[in-house]
PDB file of C-alpha atoms and ligand atoms in Angstrom:
ATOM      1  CA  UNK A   1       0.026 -15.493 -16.070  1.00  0.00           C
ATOM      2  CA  UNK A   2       2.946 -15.155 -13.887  1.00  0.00           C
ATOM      3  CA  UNK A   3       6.241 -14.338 -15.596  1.00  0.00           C
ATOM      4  CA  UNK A   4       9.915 -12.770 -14.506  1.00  0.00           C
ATOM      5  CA  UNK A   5      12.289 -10.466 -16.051  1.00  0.00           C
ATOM      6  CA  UNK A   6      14.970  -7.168 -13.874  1.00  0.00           C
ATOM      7  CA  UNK A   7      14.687  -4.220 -13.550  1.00  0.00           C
ATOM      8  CA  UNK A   8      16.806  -1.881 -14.422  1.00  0.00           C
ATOM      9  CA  UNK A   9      19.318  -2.130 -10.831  1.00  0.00           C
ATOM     10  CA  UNK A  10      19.317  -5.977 -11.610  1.00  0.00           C
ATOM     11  CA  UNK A  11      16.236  -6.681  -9.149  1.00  0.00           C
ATOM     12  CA  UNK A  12      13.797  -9.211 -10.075  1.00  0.00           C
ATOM     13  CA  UNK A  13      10.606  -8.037 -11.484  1.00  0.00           C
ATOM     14  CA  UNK A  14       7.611 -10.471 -11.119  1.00  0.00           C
ATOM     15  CA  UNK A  15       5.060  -9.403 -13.799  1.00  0.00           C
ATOM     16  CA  UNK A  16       1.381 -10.379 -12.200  1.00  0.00           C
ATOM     17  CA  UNK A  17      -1.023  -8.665 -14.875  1.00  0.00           C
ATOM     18  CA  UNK A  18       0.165  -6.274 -18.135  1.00  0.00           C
ATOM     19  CA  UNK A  19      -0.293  -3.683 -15.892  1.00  0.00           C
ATOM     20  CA  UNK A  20       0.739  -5.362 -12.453  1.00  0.00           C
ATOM     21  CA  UNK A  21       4.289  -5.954 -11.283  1.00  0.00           C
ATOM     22  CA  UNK A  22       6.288  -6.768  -8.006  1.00  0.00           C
ATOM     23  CA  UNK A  23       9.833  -5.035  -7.692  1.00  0.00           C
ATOM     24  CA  UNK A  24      11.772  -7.511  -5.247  1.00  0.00           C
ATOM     25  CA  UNK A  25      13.699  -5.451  -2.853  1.00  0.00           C
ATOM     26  CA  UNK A  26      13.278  -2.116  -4.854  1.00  0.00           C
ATOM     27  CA  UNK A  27      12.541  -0.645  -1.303  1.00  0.00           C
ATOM     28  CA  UNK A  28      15.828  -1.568   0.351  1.00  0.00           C
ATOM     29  CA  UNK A  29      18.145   1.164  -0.245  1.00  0.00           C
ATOM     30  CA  UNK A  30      15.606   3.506   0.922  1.00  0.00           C
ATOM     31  CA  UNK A  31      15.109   2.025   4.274  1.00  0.00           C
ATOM     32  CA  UNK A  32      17.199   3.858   6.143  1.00  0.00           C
ATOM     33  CA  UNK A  33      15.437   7.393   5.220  1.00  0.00           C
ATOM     34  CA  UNK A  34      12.255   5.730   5.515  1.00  0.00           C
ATOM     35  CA  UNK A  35      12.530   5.045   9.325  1.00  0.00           C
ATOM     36  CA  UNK A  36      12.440   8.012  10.593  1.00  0.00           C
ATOM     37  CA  UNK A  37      10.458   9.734   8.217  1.00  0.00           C
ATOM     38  CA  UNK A  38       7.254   7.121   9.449  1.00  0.00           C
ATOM     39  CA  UNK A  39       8.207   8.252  13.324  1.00  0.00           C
ATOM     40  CA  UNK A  40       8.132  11.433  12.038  1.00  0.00           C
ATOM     41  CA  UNK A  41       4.406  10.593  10.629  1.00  0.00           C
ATOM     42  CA  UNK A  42       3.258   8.501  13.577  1.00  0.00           C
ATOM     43  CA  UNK A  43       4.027  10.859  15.769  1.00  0.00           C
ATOM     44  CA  UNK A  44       1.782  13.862  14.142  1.00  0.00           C
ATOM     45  CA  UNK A  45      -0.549  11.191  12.689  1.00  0.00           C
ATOM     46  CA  UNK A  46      -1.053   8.509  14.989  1.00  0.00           C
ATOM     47  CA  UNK A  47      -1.962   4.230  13.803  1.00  0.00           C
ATOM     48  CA  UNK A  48      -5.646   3.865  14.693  1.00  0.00           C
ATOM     49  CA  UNK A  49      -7.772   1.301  13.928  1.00  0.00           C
ATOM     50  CA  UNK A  50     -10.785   2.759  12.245  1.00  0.00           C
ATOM     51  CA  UNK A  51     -14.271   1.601  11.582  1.00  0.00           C
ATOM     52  CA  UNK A  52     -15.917   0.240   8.129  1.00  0.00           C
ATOM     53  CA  UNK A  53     -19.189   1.270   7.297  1.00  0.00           C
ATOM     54  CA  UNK A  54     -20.256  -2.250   7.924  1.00  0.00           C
ATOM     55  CA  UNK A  55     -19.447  -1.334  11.415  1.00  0.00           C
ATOM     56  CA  UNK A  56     -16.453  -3.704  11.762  1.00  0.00           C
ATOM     57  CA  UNK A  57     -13.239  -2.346  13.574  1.00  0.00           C
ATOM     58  CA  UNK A  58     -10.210  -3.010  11.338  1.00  0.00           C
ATOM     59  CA  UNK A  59      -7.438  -5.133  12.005  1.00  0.00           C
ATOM     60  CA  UNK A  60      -5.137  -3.303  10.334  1.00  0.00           C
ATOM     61  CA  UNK A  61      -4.078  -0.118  11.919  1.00  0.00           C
ATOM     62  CA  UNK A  62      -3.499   3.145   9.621  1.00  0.00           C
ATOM     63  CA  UNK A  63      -2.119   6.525   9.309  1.00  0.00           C
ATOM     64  CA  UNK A  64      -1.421   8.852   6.111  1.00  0.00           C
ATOM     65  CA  UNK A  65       0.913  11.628   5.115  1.00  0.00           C
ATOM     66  CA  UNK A  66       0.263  13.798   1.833  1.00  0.00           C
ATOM     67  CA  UNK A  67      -2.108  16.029   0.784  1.00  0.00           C
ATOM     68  CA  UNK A  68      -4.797  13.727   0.997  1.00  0.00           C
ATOM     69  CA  UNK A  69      -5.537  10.701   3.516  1.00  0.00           C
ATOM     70  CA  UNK A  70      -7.893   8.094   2.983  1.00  0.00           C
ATOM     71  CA  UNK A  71     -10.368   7.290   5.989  1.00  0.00           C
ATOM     72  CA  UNK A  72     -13.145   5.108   6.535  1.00  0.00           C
ATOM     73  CA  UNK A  73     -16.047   5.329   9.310  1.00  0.00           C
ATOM     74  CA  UNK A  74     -19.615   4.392   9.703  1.00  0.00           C
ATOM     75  CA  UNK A  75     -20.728   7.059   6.441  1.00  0.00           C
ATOM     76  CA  UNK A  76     -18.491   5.186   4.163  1.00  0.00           C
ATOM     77  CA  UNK A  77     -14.714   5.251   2.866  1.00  0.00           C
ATOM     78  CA  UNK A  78     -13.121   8.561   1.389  1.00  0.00           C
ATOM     79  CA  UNK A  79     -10.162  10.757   1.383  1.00  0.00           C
ATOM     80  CA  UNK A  80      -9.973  13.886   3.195  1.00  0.00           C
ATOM     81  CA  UNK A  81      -7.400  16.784   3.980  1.00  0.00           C
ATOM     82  CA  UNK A  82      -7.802  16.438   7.736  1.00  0.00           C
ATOM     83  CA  UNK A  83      -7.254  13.732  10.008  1.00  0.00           C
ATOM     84  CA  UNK A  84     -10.994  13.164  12.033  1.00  0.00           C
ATOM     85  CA  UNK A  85      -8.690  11.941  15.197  1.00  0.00           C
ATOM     86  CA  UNK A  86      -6.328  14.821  15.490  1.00  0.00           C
ATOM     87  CA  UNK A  87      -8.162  17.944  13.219  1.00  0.00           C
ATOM     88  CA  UNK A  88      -5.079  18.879  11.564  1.00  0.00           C
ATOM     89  CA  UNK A  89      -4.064  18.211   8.421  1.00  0.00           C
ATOM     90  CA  UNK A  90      -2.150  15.182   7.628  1.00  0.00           C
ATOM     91  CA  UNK A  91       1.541  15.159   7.584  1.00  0.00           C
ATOM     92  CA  UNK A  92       3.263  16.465   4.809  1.00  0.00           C
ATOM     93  CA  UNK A  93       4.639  13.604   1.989  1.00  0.00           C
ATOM     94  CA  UNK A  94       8.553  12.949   3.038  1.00  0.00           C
ATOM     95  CA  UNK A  95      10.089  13.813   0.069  1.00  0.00           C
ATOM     96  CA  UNK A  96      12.186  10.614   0.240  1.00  0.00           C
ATOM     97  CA  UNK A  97       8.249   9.167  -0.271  1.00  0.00           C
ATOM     98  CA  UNK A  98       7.408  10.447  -3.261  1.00  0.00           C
ATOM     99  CA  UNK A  99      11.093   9.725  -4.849  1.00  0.00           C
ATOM    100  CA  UNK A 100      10.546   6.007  -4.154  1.00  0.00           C
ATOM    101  CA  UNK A 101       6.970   5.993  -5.565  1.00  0.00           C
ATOM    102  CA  UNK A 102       7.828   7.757  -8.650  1.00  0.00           C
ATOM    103  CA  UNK A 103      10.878   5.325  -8.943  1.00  0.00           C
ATOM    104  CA  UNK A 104       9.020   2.486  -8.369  1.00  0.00           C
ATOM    105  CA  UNK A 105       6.470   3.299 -11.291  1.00  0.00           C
ATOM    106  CA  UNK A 106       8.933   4.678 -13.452  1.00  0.00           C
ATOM    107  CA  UNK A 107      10.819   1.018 -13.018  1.00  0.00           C
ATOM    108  CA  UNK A 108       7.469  -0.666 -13.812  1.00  0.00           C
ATOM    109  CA  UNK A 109       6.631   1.682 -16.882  1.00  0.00           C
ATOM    110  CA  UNK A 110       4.281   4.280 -15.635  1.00  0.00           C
ATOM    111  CA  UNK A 111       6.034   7.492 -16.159  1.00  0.00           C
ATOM    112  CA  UNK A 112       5.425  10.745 -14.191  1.00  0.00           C
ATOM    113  CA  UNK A 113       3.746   9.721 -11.107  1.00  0.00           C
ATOM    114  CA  UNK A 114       3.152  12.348  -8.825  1.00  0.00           C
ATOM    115  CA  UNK A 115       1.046  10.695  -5.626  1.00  0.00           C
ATOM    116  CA  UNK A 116      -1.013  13.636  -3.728  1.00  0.00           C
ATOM    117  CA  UNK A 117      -1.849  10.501  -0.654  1.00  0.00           C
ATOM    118  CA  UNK A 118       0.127   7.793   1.113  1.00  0.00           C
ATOM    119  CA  UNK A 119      -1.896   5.769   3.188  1.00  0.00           C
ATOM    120  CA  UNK A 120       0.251   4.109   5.674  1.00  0.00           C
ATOM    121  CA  UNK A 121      -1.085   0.610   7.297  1.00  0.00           C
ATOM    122  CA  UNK A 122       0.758  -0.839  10.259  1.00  0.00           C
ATOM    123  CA  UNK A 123       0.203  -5.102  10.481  1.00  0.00           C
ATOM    124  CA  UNK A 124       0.788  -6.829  13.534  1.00  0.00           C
ATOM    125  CA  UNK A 125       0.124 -10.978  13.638  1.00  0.00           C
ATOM    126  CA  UNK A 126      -3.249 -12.246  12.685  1.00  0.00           C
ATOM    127  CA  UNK A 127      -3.965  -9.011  10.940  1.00  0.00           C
ATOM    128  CA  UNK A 128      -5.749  -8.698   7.501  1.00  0.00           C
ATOM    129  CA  UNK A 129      -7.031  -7.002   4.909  1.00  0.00           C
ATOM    130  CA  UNK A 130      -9.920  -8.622   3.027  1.00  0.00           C
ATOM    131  CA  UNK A 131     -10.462  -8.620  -0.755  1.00  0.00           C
ATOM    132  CA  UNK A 132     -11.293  -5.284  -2.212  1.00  0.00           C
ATOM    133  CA  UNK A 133     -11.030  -2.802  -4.899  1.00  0.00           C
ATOM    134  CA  UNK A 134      -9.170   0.811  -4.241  1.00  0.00           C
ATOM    135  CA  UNK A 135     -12.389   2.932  -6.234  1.00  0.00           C
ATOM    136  CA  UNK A 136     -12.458   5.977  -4.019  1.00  0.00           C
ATOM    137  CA  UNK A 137      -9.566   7.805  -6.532  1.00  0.00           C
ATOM    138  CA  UNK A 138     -11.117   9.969  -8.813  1.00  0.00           C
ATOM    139  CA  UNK A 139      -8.934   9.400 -11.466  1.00  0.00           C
ATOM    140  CA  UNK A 140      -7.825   5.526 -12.801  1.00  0.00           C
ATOM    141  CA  UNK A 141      -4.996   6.532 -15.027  1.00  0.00           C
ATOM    142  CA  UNK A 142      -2.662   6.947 -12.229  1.00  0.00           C
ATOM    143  CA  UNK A 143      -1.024   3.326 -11.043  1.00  0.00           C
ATOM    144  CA  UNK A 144      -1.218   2.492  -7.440  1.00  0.00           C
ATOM    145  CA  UNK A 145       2.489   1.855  -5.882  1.00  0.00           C
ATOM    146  CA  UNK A 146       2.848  -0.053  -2.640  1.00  0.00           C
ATOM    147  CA  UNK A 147       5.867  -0.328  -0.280  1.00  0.00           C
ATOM    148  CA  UNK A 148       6.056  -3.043   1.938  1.00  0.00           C
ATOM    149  CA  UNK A 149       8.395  -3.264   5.334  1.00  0.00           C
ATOM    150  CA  UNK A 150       8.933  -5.846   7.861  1.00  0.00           C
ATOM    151  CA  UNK A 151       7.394  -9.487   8.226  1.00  0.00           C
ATOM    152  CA  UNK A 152       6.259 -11.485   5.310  1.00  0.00           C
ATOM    153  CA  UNK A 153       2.360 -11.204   3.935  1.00  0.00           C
ATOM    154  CA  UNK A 154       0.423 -13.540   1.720  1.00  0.00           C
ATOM    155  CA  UNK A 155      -0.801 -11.082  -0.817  1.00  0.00           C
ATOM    156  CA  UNK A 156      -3.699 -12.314  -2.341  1.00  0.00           C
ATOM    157  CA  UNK A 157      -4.234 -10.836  -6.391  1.00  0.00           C
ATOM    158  CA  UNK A 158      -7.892 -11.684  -8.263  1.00  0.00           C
ATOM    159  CA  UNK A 159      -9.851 -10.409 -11.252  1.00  0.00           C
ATOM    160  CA  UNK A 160     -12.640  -8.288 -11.813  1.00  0.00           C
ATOM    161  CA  UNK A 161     -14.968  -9.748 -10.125  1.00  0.00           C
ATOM    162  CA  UNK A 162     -15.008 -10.962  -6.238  1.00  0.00           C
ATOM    163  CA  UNK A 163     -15.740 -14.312  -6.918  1.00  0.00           C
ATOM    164  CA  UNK A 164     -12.381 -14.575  -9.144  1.00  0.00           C
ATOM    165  CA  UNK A 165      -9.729 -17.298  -8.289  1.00  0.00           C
ATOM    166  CA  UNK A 166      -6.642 -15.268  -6.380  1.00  0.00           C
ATOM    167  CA  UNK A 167      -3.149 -15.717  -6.826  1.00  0.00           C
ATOM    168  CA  UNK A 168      -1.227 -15.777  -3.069  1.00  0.00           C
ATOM    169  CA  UNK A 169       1.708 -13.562  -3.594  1.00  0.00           C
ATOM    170  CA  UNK A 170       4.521 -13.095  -0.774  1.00  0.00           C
ATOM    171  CA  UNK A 171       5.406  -9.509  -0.102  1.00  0.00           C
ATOM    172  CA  UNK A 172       8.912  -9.696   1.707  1.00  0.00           C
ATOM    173  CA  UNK A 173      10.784  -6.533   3.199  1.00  0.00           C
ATOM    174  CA  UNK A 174      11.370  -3.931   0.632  1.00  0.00           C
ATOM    175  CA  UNK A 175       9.518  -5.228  -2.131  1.00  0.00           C
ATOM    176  CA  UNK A 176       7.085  -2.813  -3.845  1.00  0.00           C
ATOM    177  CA  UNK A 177       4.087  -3.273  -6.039  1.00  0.00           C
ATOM    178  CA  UNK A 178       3.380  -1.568  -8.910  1.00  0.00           C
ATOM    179  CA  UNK A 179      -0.246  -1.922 -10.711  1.00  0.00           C
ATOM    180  CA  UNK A 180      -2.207   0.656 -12.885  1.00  0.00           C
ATOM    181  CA  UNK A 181      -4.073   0.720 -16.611  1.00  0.00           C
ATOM    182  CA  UNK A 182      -6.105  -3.044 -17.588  1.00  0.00           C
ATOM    183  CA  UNK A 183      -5.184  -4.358 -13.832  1.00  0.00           C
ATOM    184  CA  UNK A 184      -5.878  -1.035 -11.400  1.00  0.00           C
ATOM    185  CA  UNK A 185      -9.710  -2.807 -10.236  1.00  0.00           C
ATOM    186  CA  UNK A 186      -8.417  -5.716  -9.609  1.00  0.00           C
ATOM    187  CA  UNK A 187      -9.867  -7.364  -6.349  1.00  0.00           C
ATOM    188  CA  UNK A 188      -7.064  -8.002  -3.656  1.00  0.00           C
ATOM    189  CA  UNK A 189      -6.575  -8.200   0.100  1.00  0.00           C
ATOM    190  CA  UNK A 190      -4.088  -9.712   2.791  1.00  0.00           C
ATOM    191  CA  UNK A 191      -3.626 -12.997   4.575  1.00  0.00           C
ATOM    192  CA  UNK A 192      -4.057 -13.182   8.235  1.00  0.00           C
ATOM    193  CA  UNK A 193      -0.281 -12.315   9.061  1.00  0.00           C
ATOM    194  CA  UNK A 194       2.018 -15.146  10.680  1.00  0.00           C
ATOM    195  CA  UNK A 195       4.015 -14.669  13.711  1.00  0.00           C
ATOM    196  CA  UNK A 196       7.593 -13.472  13.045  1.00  0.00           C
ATOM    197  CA  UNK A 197       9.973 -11.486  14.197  1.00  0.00           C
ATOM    198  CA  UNK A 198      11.210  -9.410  11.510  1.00  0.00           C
ATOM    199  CA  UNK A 199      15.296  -8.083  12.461  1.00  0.00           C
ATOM    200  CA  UNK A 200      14.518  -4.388  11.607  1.00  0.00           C
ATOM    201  CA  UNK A 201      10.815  -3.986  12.774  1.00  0.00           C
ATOM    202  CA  UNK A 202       9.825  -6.702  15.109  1.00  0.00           C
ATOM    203  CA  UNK A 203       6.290  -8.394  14.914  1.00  0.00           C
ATOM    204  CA  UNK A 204       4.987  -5.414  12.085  1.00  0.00           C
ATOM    205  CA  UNK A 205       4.462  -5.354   8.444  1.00  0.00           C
ATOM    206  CA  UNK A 206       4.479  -1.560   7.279  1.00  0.00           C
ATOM    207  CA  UNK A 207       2.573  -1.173   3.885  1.00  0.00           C
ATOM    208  CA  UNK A 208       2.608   2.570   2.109  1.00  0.00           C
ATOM    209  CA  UNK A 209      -0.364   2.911  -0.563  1.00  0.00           C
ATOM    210  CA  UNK A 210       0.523   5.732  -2.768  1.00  0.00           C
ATOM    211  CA  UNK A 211      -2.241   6.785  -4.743  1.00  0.00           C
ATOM    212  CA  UNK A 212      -3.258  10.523  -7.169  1.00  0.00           C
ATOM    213  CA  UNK A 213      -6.239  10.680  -5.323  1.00  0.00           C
ATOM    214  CA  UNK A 214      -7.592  13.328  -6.417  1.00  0.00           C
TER     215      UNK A 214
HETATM  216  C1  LIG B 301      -1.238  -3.977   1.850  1.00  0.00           C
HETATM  217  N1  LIG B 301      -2.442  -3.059   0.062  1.00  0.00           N
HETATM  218  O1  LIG B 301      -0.402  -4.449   1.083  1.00  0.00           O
HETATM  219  C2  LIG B 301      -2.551  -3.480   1.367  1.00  0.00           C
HETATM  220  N2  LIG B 301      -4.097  -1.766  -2.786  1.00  0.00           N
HETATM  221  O2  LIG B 301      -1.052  -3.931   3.055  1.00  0.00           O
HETATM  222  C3  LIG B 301      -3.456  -2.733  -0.741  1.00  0.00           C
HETATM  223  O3  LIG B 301      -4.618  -2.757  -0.396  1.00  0.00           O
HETATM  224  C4  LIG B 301      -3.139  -2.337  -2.100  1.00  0.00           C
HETATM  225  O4  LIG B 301      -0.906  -3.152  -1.952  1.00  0.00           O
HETATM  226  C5  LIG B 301      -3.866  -1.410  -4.056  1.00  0.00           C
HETATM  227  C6  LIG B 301      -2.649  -1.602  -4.656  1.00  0.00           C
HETATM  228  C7  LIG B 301      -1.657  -2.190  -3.958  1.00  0.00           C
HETATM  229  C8  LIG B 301      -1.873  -2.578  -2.656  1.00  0.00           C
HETATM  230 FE1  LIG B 302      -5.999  -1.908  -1.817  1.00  0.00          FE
END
């Protein structure tokens, strides 16, 4: 069930599950340090679209920064301390990244939450992310906190099982989800993306995926 209440800077807070919440526009006043910081990322780190173990090529392009990255290929998903494109580690969390996750949680009552990986995804129109659960963290406790930039998605939010009903969420510019505890395996994924041009970033939706992944 759906409900509203703020947050503590007056932003709306859309509660999704006990444990799952979207901050409206928590991520705005951090924009401005998080620009450069992702050039900063690509630019070690490069977008690449990797491979499932199903053998399909994703349509979503990714990166990572922090201690750990999280990487699929034809042996399966998992996270790993090197990037397989580049073999060097992956760039260091921007410390103006882990303030806004830890924020972020704080803001939707998970205290303390020190992310160790940041998986970055890049969107560009008519990409997607199809429904899923994010198992490959060894430990559940933590929440999952996730930044979105740019053009609009269709988040799409279901239950235990993959044969759920899903609730279609839209993720604008600077919102951030928050989900952990009852709600952290809960099946979701992302709507083919719509054309737009967003004013800041153009025909992209950013997404950052911090997780304690280890
Ligand atoms: C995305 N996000 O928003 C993809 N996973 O682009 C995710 O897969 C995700 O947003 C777990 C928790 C929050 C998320
Ligand atoms: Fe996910």
């Amino acid at each position: 069930m759906e409900s509203f209440d703020l947050f503590e800077t007056g932003g709306q807070r859309l509660r999704l599950g006990s444990g799952a919440f979207v901050l409206r526009g928590f991520a705005l006043s951090f924009v401005r340090e998080l620009m450069p910081a992702i050039a900063d990322i690509e630019a070690m780190s490069p977008f690449r679209n990797m491979v499932t173990p199903g053998g399909f090529t994703m349509s979503v392009a990714l990166t990572n920064c922090g201690a750990l990255g999280w990487t699929t290929d034809r042996r399966g998903y998992r996270y790993t301390s090197i990037d397989p494109d580049t073999g060097e580690p992956w760039p260091v969390m921007p410390q103006v990244f882990a303030r806004l996750a830890s924020e972020a949680a704080t803001a939707a009552g998970f205290d303390g939450f020190e992310p160790d990986a940041c998986l970055v995804n890049r969107y560009s129109p008519g990409a997607r992310l199809s429904l899923h659960q994010d198992k490959n963290e060894r430990d559940y406790a933590a929440p999952i906190v996730s930044v979105s930039l740019g053009m609009k998605a269709t988040f799409l939010f279901g239950g235990h099982e993959r044969s759920d009903p899903t609730a279609k969420v839209p993720l604008y510019h600077g919102d951030v989800m928050v989900w952990g505890g009852v709600d952290r395996l809960r099946y979701h994924g992302v709507m083919p993306l719509k054309e737009e041009t967003h004013p800041l970033l153009g025909n992209q939706r950013i997404n950052f995926t911090f997780r304690k992944a280890s």
